[in-house]
CSV table of C-alpha atoms in Angstrom, one decimal:
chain,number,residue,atom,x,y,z
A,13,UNK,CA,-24.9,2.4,-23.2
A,14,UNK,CA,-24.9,-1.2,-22.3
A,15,UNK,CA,-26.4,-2.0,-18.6
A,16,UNK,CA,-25.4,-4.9,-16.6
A,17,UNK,CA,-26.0,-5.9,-13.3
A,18,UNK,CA,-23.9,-7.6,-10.9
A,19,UNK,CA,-24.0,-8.6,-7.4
A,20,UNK,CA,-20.0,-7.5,-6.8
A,21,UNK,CA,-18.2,-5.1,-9.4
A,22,UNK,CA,-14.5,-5.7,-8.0
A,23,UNK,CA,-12.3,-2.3,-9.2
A,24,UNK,CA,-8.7,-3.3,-9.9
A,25,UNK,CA,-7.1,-6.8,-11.1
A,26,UNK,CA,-3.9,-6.4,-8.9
A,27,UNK,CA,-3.1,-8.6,-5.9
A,28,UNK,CA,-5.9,-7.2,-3.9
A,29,UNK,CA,-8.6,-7.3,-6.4
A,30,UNK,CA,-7.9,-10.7,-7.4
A,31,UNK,CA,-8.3,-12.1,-3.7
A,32,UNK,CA,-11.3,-10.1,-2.7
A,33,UNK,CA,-12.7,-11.7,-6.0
A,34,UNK,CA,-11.6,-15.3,-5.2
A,35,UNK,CA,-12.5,-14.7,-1.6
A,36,UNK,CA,-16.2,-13.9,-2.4
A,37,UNK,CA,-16.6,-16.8,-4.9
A,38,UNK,CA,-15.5,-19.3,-1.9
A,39,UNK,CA,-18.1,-17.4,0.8
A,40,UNK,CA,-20.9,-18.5,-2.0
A,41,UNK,CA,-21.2,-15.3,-4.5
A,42,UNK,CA,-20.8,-16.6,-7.7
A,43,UNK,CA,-22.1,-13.0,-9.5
A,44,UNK,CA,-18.7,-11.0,-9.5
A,45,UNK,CA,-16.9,-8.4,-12.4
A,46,UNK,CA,-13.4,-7.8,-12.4
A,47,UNK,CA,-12.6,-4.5,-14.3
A,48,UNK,CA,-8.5,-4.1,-15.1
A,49,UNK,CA,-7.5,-1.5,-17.1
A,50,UNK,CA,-4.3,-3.1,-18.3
A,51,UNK,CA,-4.3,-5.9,-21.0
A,52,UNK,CA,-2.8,-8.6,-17.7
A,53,UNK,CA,-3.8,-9.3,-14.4
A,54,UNK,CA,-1.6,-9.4,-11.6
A,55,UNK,CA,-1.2,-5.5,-11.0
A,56,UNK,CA,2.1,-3.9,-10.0
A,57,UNK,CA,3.2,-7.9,-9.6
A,58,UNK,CA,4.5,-8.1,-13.0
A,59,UNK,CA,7.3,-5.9,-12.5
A,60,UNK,CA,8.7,-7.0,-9.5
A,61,UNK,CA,10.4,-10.0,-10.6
A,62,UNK,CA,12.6,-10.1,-7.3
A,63,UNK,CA,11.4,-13.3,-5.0
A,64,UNK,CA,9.9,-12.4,-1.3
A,65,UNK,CA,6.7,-12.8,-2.0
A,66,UNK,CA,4.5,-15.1,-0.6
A,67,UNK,CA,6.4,-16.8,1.9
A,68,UNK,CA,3.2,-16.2,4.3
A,69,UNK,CA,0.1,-17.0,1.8
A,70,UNK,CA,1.5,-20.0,-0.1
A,71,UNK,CA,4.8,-20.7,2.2
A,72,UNK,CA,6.5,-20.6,-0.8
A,73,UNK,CA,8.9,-17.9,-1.5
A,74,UNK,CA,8.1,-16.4,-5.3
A,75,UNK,CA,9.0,-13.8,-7.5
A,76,UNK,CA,5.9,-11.2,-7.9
A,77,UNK,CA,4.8,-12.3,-11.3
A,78,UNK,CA,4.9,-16.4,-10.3
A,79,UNK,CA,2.7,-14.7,-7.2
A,80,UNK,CA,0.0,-12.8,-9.4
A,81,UNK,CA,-0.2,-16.2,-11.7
A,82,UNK,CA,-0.7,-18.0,-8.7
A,83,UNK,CA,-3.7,-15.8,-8.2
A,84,UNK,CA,-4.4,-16.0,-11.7
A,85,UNK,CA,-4.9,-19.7,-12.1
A,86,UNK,CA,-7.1,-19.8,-8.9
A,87,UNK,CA,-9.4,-17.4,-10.9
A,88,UNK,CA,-8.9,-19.5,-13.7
A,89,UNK,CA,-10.5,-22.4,-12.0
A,90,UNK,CA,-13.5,-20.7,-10.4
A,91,UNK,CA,-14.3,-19.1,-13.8
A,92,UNK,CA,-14.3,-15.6,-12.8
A,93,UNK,CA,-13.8,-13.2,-15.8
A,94,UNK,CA,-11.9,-10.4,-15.6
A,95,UNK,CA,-12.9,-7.4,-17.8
A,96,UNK,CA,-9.1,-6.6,-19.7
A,97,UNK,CA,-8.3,-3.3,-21.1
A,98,UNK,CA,-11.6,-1.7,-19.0
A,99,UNK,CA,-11.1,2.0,-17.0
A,100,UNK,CA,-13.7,2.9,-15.1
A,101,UNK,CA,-14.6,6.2,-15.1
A,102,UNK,CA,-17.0,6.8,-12.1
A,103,UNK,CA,-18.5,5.5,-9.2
A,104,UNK,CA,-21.6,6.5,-8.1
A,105,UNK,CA,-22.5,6.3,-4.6
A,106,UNK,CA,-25.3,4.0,-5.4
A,107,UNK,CA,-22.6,1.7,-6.8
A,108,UNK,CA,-23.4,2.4,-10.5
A,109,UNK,CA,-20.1,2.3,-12.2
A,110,UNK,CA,-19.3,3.8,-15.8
A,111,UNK,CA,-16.6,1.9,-17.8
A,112,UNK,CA,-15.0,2.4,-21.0
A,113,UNK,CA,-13.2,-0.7,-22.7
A,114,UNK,CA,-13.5,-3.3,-25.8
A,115,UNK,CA,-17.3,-3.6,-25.4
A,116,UNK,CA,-17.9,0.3,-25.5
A,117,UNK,CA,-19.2,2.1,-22.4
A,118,UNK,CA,-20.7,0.0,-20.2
A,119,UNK,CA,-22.7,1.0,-17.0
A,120,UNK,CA,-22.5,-1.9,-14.3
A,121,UNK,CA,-25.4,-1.8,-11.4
A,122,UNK,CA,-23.7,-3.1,-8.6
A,123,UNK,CA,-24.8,-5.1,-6.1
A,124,UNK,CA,-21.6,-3.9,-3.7
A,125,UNK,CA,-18.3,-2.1,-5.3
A,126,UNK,CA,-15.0,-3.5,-3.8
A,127,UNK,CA,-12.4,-0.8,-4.8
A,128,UNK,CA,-9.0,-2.4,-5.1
A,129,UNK,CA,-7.4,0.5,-7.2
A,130,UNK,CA,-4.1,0.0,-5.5
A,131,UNK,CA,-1.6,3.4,-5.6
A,132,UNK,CA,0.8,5.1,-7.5
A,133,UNK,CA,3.9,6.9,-6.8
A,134,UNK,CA,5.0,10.6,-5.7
A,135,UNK,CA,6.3,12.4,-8.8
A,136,UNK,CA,9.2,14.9,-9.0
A,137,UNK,CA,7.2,17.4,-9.2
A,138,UNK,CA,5.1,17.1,-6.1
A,139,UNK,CA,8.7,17.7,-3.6
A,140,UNK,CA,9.8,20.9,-5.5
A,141,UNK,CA,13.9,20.2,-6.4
A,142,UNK,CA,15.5,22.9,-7.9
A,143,UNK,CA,17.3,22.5,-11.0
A,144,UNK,CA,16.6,21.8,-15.0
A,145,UNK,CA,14.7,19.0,-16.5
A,146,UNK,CA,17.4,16.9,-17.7
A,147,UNK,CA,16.6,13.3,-18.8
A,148,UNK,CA,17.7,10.6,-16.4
A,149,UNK,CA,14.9,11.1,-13.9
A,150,UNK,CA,12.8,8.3,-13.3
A,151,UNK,CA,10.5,7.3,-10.5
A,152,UNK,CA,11.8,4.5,-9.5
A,153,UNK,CA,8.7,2.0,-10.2
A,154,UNK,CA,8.6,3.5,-13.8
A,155,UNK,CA,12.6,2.8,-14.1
A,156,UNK,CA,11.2,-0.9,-12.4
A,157,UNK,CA,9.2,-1.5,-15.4
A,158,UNK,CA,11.4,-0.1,-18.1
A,159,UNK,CA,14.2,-2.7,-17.2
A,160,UNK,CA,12.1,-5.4,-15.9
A,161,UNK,CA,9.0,-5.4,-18.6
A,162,UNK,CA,10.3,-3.1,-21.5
A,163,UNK,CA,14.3,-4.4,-21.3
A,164,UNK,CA,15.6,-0.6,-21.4
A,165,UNK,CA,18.5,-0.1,-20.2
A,166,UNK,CA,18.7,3.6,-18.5
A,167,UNK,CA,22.0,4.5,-16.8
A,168,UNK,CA,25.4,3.3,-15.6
A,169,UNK,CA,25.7,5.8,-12.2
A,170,UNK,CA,22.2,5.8,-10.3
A,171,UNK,CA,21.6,8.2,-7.0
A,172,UNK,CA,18.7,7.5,-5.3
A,173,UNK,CA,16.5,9.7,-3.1
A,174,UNK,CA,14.3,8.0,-0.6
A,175,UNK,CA,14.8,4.4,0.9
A,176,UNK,CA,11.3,2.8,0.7
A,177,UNK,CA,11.0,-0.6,-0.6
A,178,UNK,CA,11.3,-0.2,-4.2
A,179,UNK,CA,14.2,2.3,-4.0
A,180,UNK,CA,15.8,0.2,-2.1
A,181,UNK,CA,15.0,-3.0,-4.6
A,182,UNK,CA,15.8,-0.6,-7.7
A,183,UNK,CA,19.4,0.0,-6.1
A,184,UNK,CA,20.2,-3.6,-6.0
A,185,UNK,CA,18.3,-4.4,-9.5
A,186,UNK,CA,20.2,-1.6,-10.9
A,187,UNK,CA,23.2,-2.9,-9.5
A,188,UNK,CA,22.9,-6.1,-11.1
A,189,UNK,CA,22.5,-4.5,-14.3
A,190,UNK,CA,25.8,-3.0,-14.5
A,191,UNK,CA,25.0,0.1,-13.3
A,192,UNK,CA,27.4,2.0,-10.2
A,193,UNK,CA,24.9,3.4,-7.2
A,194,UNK,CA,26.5,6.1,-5.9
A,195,UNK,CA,24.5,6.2,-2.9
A,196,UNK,CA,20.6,5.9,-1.1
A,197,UNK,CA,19.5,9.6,0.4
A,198,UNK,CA,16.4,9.6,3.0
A,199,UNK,CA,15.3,13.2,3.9
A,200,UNK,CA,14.4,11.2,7.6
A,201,UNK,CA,16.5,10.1,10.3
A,202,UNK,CA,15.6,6.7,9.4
A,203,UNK,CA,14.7,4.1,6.4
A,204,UNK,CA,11.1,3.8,5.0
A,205,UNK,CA,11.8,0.3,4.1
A,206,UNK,CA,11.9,-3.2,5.4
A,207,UNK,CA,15.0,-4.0,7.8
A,208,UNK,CA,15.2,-7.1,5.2
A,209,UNK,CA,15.6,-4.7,2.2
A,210,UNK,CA,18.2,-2.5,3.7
A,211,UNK,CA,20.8,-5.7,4.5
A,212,UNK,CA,19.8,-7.3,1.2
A,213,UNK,CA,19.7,-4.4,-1.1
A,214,UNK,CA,22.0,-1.9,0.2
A,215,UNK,CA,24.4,-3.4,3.0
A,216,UNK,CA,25.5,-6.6,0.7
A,217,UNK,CA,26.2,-4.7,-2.1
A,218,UNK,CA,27.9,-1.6,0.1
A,219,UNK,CA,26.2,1.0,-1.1
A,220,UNK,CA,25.7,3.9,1.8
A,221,UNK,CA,22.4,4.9,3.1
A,222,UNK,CA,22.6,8.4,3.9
A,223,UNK,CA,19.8,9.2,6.2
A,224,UNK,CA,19.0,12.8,7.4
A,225,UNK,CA,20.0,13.8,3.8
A,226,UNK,CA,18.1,15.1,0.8
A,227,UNK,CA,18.9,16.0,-2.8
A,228,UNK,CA,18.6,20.1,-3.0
A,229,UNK,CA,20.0,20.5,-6.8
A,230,UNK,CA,19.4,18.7,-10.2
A,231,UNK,CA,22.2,19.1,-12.5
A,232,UNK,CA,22.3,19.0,-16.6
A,233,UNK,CA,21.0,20.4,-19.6
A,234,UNK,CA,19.9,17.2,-22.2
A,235,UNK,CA,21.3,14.6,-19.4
A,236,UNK,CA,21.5,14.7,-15.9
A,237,UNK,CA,25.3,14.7,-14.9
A,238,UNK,CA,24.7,15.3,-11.2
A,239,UNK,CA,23.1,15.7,-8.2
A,240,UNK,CA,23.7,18.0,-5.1
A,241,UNK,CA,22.9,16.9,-1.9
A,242,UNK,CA,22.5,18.0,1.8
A,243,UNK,CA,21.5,17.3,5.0
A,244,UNK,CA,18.5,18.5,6.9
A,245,UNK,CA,18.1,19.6,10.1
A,246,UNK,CA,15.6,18.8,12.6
A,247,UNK,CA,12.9,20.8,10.6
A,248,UNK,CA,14.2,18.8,7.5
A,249,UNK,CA,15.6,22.1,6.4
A,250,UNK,CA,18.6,21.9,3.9
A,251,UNK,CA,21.9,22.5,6.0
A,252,UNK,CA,23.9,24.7,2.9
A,253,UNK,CA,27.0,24.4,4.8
A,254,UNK,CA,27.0,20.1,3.8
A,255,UNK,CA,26.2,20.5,0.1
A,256,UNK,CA,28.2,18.8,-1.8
A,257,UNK,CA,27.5,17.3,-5.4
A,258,UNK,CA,27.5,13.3,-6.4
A,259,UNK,CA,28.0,13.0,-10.5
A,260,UNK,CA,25.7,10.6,-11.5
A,261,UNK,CA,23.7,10.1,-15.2
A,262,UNK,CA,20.5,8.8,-13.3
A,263,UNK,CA,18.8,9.3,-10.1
A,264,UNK,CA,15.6,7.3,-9.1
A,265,UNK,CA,13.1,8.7,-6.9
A,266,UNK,CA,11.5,7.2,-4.7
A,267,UNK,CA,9.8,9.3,-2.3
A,268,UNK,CA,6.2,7.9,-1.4
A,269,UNK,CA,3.3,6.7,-2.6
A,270,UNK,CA,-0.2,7.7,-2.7
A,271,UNK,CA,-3.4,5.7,-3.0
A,272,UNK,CA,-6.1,5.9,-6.1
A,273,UNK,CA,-8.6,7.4,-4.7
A,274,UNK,CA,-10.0,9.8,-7.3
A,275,UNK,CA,-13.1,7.1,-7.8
A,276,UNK,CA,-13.8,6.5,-3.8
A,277,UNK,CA,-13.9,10.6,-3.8
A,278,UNK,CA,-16.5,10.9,-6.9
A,279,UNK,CA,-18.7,8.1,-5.0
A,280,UNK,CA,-19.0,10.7,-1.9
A,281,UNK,CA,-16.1,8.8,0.2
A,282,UNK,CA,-14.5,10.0,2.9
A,283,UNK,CA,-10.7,9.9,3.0
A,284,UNK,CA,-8.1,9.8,6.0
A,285,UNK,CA,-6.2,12.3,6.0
A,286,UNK,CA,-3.5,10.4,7.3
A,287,UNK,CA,-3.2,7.2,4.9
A,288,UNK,CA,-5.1,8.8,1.8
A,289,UNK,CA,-7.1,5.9,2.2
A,290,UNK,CA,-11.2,5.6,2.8
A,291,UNK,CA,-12.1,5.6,6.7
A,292,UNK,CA,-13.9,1.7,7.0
A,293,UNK,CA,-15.0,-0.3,9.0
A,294,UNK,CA,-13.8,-3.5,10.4
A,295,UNK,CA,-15.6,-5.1,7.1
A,296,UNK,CA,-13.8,-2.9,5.0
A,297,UNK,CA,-16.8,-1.2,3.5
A,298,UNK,CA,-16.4,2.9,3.7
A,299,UNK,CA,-19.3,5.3,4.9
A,300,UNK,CA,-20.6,5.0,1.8
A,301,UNK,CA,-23.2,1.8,1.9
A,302,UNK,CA,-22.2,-0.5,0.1
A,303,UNK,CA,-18.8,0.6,-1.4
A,304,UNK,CA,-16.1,-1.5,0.1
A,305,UNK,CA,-12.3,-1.0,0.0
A,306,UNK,CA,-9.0,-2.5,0.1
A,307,UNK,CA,-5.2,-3.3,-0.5
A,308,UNK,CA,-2.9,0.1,-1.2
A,309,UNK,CA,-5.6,2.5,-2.0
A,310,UNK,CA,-6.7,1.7,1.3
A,311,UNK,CA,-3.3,1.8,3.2
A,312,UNK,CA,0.0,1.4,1.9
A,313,UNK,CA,1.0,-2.0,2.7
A,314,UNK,CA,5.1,-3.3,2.8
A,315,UNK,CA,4.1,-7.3,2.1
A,316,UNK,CA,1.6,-7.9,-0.6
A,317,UNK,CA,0.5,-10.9,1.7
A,318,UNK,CA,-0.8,-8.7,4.1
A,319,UNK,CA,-2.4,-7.0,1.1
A,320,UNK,CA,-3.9,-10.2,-0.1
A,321,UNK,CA,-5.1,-11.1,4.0
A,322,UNK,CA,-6.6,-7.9,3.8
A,323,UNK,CA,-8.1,-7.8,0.5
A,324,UNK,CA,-9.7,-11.7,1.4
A,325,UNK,CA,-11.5,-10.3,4.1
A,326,UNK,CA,-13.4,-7.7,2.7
A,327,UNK,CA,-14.4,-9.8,-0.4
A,328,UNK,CA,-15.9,-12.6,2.2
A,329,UNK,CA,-17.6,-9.2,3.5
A,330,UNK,CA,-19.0,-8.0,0.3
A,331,UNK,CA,-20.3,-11.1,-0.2
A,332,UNK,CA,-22.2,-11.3,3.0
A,333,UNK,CA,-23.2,-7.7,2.6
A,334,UNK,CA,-25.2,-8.8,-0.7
A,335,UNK,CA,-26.7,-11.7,1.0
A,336,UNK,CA,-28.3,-8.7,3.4
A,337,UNK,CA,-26.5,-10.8,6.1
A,338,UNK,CA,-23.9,-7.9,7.3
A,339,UNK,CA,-25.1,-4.8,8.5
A,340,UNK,CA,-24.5,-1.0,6.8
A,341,UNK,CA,-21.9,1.1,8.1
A,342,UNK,CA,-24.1,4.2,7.6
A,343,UNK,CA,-25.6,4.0,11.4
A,344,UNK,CA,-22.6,6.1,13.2
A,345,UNK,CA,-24.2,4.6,16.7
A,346,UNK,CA,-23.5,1.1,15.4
A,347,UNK,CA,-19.9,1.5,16.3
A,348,UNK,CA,-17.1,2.8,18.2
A,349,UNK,CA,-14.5,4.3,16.3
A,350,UNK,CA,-10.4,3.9,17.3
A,351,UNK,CA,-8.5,6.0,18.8
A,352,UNK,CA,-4.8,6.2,18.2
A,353,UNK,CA,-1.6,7.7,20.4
A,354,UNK,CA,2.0,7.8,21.9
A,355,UNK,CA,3.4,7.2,18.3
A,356,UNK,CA,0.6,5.4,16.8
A,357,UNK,CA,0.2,6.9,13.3
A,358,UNK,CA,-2.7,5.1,12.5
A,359,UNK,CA,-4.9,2.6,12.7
A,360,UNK,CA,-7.3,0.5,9.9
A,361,UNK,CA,-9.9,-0.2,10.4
A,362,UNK,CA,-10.1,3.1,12.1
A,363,UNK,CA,-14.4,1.9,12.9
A,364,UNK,CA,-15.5,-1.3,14.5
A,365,UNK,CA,-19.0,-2.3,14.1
A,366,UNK,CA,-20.9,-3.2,17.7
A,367,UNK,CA,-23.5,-5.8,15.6
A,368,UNK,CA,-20.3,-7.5,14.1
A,369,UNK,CA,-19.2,-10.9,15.5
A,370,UNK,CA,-15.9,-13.0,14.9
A,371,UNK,CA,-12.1,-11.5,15.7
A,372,UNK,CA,-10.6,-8.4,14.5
A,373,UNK,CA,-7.4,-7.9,12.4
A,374,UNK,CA,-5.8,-4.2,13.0
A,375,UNK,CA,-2.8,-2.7,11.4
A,376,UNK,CA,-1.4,0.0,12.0
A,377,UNK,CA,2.3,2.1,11.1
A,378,UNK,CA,4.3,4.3,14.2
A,379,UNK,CA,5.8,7.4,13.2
A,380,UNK,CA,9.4,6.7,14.8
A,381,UNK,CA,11.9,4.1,15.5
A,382,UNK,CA,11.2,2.5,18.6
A,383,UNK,CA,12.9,0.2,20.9
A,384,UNK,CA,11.7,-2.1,23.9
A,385,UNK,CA,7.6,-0.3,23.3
A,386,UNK,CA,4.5,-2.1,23.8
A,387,UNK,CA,1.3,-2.0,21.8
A,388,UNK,CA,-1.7,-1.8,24.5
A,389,UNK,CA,-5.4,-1.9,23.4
A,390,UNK,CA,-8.2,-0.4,25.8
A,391,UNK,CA,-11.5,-0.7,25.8
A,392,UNK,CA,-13.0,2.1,28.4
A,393,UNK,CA,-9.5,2.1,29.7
A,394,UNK,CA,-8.6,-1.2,30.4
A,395,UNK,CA,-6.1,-2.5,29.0
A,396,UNK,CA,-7.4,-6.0,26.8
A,397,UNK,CA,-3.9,-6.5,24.7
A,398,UNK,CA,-0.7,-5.7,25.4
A,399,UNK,CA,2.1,-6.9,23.0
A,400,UNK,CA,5.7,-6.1,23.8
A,401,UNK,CA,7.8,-5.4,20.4
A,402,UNK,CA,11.8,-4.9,20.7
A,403,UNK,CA,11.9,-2.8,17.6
A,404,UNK,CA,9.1,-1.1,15.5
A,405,UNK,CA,10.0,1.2,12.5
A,406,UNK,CA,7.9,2.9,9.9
A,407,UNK,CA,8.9,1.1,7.5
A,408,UNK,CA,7.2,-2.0,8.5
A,409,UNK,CA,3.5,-2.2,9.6
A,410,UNK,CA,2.2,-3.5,12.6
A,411,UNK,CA,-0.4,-6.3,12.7
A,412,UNK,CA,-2.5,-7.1,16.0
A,413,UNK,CA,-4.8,-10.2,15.6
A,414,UNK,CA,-7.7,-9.9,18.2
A,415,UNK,CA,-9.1,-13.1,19.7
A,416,UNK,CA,-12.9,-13.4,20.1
A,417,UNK,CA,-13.3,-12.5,23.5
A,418,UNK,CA,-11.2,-9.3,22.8
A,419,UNK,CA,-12.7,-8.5,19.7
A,420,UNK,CA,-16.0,-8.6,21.7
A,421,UNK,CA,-14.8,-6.5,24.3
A,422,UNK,CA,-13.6,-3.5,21.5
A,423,UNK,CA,-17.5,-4.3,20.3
A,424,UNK,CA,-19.2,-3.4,23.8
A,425,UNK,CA,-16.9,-0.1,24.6
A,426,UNK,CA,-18.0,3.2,24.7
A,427,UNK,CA,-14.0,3.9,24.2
A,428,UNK,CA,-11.1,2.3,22.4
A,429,UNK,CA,-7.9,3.7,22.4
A,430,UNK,CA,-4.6,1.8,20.4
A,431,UNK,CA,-0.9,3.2,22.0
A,432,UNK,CA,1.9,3.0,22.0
A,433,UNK,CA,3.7,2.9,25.3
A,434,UNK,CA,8.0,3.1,25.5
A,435,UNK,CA,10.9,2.5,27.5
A,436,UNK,CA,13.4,4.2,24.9
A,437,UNK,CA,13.0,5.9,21.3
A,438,UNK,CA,16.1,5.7,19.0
């Protein structure tokens, strides 16, 4: 088996490997392998050929693949290779990473390992519908690709269950393709997706968004020829008594997705429990030293800009962290890890380092809809931000940018709590 050593093995050629790797070439590391398991770079970009992208890192609004070529071309010009047609097989958790692709296997020695692995989505089986296994049962980023990349053309009446982003893209896209949507069910009282995506997708085209609602039944023997659906109670419990069945020849699901993570757990990381991502730090590298993580296996993220923000910092991190200029994040007294609550899901980076310097980006999701609510941060109980939001939704994460002297103040406490504080939940 071939050995090469490299300063920074990047994991992932989507959106945010590519700008962790162009991010590191600008902070001066010039010693970086890309490893892509597809033929193309540019990730889940290629198939997403509606515009929206962008509008915040080149304030330009693009469709995803003129995005990833964007991204492309600035590797392009720093001469960074990417390693086509290459699955990695295992990371090690002292960053030795085994990989399979045109020049046989191929162990890399890594310097730092930025895993950018990105996520996949919830399959049918995984939320347990009763019924037959007709055809006409896509998820709907595989029915993205099939009409987008491959041309297919897979049904004229679409259901869909679950309203995040790309269900609610897929009932527009489908729309334009000929195809009658009978109708968008979310088993919650409210839409997973952007606000944007709900007028643009479903409200200009009148299709209904039928929230508190699930699909119980799948209906057909070679073909799916319909669905039954029902609302849920507050327990999201199927109420029988509103079944009623929708004839349709396709229904789309899309009902979550889930971060690639099977590498960060072979190299010994630990995982949140609540985004399926790795628990980091505030330089995105996990409690694994040296192992560094970004973009959607991180956290599931609704603007790939944010994922590219994101994914810039922790390259610019990697590549201190291999000059021996950033510290590990294996010393648990070397920082203060956040607290979340009053509607706070979450919080990344869920650690902040006390030897770190500069500000501090945090994101976060809430678990409601929420009017009139503020976003406080405390350190030891005093309040250091405190951001008024009219609306907050799931759907759409939350972004607080701490200054210097606040992101100084998080450093020094003993305590840091992020909340949420209301005058009214919808």
């Amino acid at each position: 088996m071939e050995t090469i050593e490299k300063k920074i093995v990047i994991i992932g050629g989507g959106p945010a490997g590519l700008a962790a790797a162009v991010a590191a070439y600008d902070a001066g590391e010039r010693d970086i392998a890309v490893l892509e398991r597809d033929g193309y770079g540019g990730g889940i970009l290629n198939q997403c050929i509606h515009n929206g992208f962008g509008l915040h890192t080149f304030n330009a609004e693009l469709t995803g693949p003129e995005y990833a070529a964007r991204y492309l071309e600035l590797m392009r010009a720093r001469n960074i290779r990417i390693d086509y047609d290459t699955m990695v097989l295992s990371v090690s958790g002292d960053r030795t990473v085994t990989a399979a692709g045109p020049r046989g296997m191929v162990r890399y020695d890594a310097g730092a390992v930025i895993l950018a692995c990105g996520c996949r989505e919830r399959p049918r089986g995984a939320i347990n519908i009763a019924g037959t296994r007709p055809s006409g049962v896509f998820s709907a980023g595989t029915a993205q690709r099939m009409i987008n990349v491959d041309g297919q053309r897979i049904g004229s009446r679409v259901f869909i269950l679950g309203s995040g982003d790309i269900g609610l893209i897929m009932a527009r896209r489908m729309t334009f393709e000929g195809a009658s949507v009978a109708g968008v069910a979310e088993l919650m009282p409210y839409s997973s997706g952007l606000s944007r995506n709900i007028a643009q997708c479903l409200d200009d085209f009148g299709i209904p968004l039928m929230l508190s609602t699930t699909v119980i039944e799948i209906r057909g023997r070679d073909r799916i020829s319909s669905v039954v659906v029902a609302n849920v109670d507050e327990n999201k419990r199927p109420i029988k008594s509103t079944a009623r069945e929708i004839e349709c020849d396709t229904l789309l699901l899309s009902v979550g997705l889930l971060p690639e993570n099977e590498l960060a757990m072979g190299a010994g990381v630990s995982l949140s429990r609540v985004t399926g991502g790795a628990v980091v730090n505030d330089a995105f590298m996990t409690d694994v030293d040296g192992v560094f993580m970004c973009g959607n296996c991180l956290h599931v993220h609704d603007l790939v800009d944010y994922v590219s923000k994101e994914s810039a910092a922790c390259g610019r991190a990697a590549a201190e962290y291999v000059k021996a200029k950033a510290p590990c994040n294996t010393d648990k007294s070397d920082f203060v890890t956040i607290k979340t609550s009053g509607g706070v899901r979450y919080c990344v980076p869920q650690n902040i380092t006390r030897s770190g310097g500069g500000s501090i980006t945090l994101r976060m999701r809430v678990d409601n809809v929420y009017r009139k609510a503020r976003l406080v941060v405390c350190a030891d109980g005093a309040a250091i931000i405190n951001r008024p939001r009219p609306i907050m939704t799931p759907g759409e994460m939350e972004t607080l940018e701490l200054d210097d002297k606040a992101s100084t103040a998080v450093r020094k406490a003993e305590k840091v709590e992020v909340r949420l504080e209301t005058e009214g939940v919808k």
